[in-house]
Amino acid sequence: RKEEELPKDTTVAVKELSKDATEISSSAAGDCKLHIWHQPFEMDFIVGGQVVQKLNSRHFMNFERYRPKGSQAHAGLVDATDVDSHGLFEESFGGHTD
């Protein structure tokens, strides 16, 4: 919903559950909350005390940061670009190679 459609007295609260987790809750009808775990990244969408949707509960989501092809991996970080690229699919489109 658009912000102007929300009731004027609706508030949003952010609470640190632990050093690795945050809760965002709304005073709007429905008792909606969002639990966010920071590492590994995971979110639970909660309505009326029941988890209605989980995001990345099996920790398969992988985040990549841009790095030019052939550049060194950042020490201590592993992402999807830290794989052996030999034999991987590559395509060109509009002058760019993916």
GROMACS .gro file of C-alpha atoms in nm:
model
   98
    1ARG     CA    1   0.000   0.000   0.000
    2LYS     CA    2   0.104   0.353  -0.057
    3GLU     CA    3   0.225   0.542   0.247
    4GLU     CA    4  -0.057   0.799   0.218
    5GLU     CA    5  -0.313   0.514   0.240
    6LEU     CA    6  -0.187   0.396   0.581
    7PRO     CA    7  -0.371   0.513   0.892
    8LYS     CA    8  -0.210   0.829   1.033
    9ASP     CA    9  -0.150   0.669   1.374
   10THR     CA   10   0.047   0.370   1.232
   11THR     CA   11   0.397   0.341   1.373
   12VAL     CA   12   0.691   0.119   1.289
   13ALA     CA   13   0.933  -0.002   1.557
   14VAL     CA   14   1.280  -0.146   1.514
   15LYS     CA   15   1.416  -0.364   1.793
   16GLU     CA   16   1.751  -0.539   1.816
   17LEU     CA   17   1.679  -0.900   1.918
   18SER     CA   18   2.049  -0.986   1.942
   19LYS     CA   19   2.372  -0.874   1.781
   20ASP     CA   20   2.276  -1.090   1.481
   21ALA     CA   21   1.899  -1.030   1.458
   22THR     CA   22   1.656  -0.740   1.424
   23GLU     CA   23   1.277  -0.720   1.451
   24ILE     CA   24   1.069  -0.465   1.263
   25SER     CA   25   0.706  -0.440   1.374
   26SER     CA   26   0.406  -0.231   1.279
   27SER     CA   27   0.120  -0.100   1.489
   28ALA     CA   28  -0.118  -0.152   1.195
   29ALA     CA   29  -0.391  -0.414   1.219
   30GLY     CA   30  -0.268  -0.770   1.174
   31ASP     CA   31   0.022  -0.769   1.420
   32CYS     CA   32   0.283  -0.775   1.140
   33LYS     CA   33   0.651  -0.831   1.216
   34LEU     CA   34   0.966  -0.899   1.022
   35HIS     CA   35   1.256  -1.085   1.180
   36ILE     CA   36   1.589  -1.035   1.005
   37TRP     CA   37   1.897  -1.244   1.073
   38HIS     CA   38   2.210  -1.073   0.945
   39GLN     CA   39   2.452  -1.361   0.902
   40PRO     CA   40   2.361  -1.574   0.727
   41PHE     CA   41   2.095  -1.347   0.581
   42GLU     CA   42   1.743  -1.475   0.654
   43MET     CA   43   1.399  -1.317   0.703
   44ASP     CA   44   1.072  -1.435   0.858
   45PHE     CA   45   0.748  -1.252   0.779
   46ILE     CA   46   0.510  -1.290   1.075
   47VAL     CA   47   0.139  -1.204   1.088
   48GLY     CA   48  -0.066  -1.255   1.403
   49GLY     CA   49   0.218  -1.448   1.566
   50GLN     CA   50   0.243  -1.700   1.280
   51VAL     CA   51   0.530  -1.719   1.032
   52VAL     CA   52   0.368  -1.679   0.690
   53GLN     CA   53   0.681  -1.657   0.473
   54LYS     CA   54   1.048  -1.741   0.515
   55LEU     CA   55   1.320  -1.601   0.294
   56ASN     CA   56   1.650  -1.788   0.261
   57SER     CA   57   1.573  -2.033   0.542
   58ARG     CA   58   1.802  -2.293   0.382
   59HIS     CA   59   2.080  -2.035   0.325
   60PHE     CA   60   2.106  -2.097  -0.051
   61MET     CA   61   2.091  -1.727  -0.142
   62ASN     CA   62   2.433  -1.612  -0.249
   63PHE     CA   63   2.534  -1.248  -0.282
   64GLU     CA   64   2.796  -1.136  -0.528
   65ARG     CA   65   2.988  -0.814  -0.538
   66TYR     CA   66   3.120  -0.677  -0.866
   67ARG     CA   67   3.475  -0.773  -0.944
   68PRO     CA   68   3.639  -0.747  -1.286
   69LYS     CA   69   3.710  -1.085  -1.447
   70GLY     CA   70   4.044  -1.223  -1.338
   71SER     CA   71   4.082  -0.996  -1.033
   72GLN     CA   72   4.189  -1.135  -0.697
   73ALA     CA   73   3.928  -1.254  -0.447
   74HIS     CA   74   3.887  -1.038  -0.138
   75ALA     CA   75   4.055  -1.202   0.161
   76GLY     CA   76   3.806  -1.358   0.400
   77LEU     CA   77   3.503  -1.330   0.169
   78VAL     CA   78   3.353  -1.605  -0.042
   79ASP     CA   79   3.085  -1.533  -0.298
   80ALA     CA   80   2.955  -1.688  -0.617
   81THR     CA   81   3.237  -1.525  -0.815
   82ASP     CA   82   3.497  -1.724  -0.618
   83VAL     CA   83   3.449  -2.036  -0.829
   84ASP     CA   84   3.677  -2.176  -1.096
   85SER     CA   85   3.542  -2.006  -1.408
   86HIS     CA   86   3.707  -2.255  -1.648
   87GLY     CA   87   3.436  -2.413  -1.862
   88LEU     CA   88   3.153  -2.193  -1.734
   89PHE     CA   89   2.896  -2.059  -1.980
   90GLU     CA   90   2.976  -1.714  -2.120
   91GLU     CA   91   2.772  -1.501  -2.360
   92SER     CA   92   2.806  -1.163  -2.526
   93PHE     CA   93   2.522  -0.919  -2.584
   94GLY     CA   94   2.538  -0.557  -2.691
   95GLY     CA   95   2.913  -0.543  -2.648
   96HIS     CA   96   2.907  -0.683  -2.294
   97THR     CA   97   3.019  -1.031  -2.191
   98ASP     CA   98   2.835  -1.214  -1.917
   0.00000   0.00000   0.00000
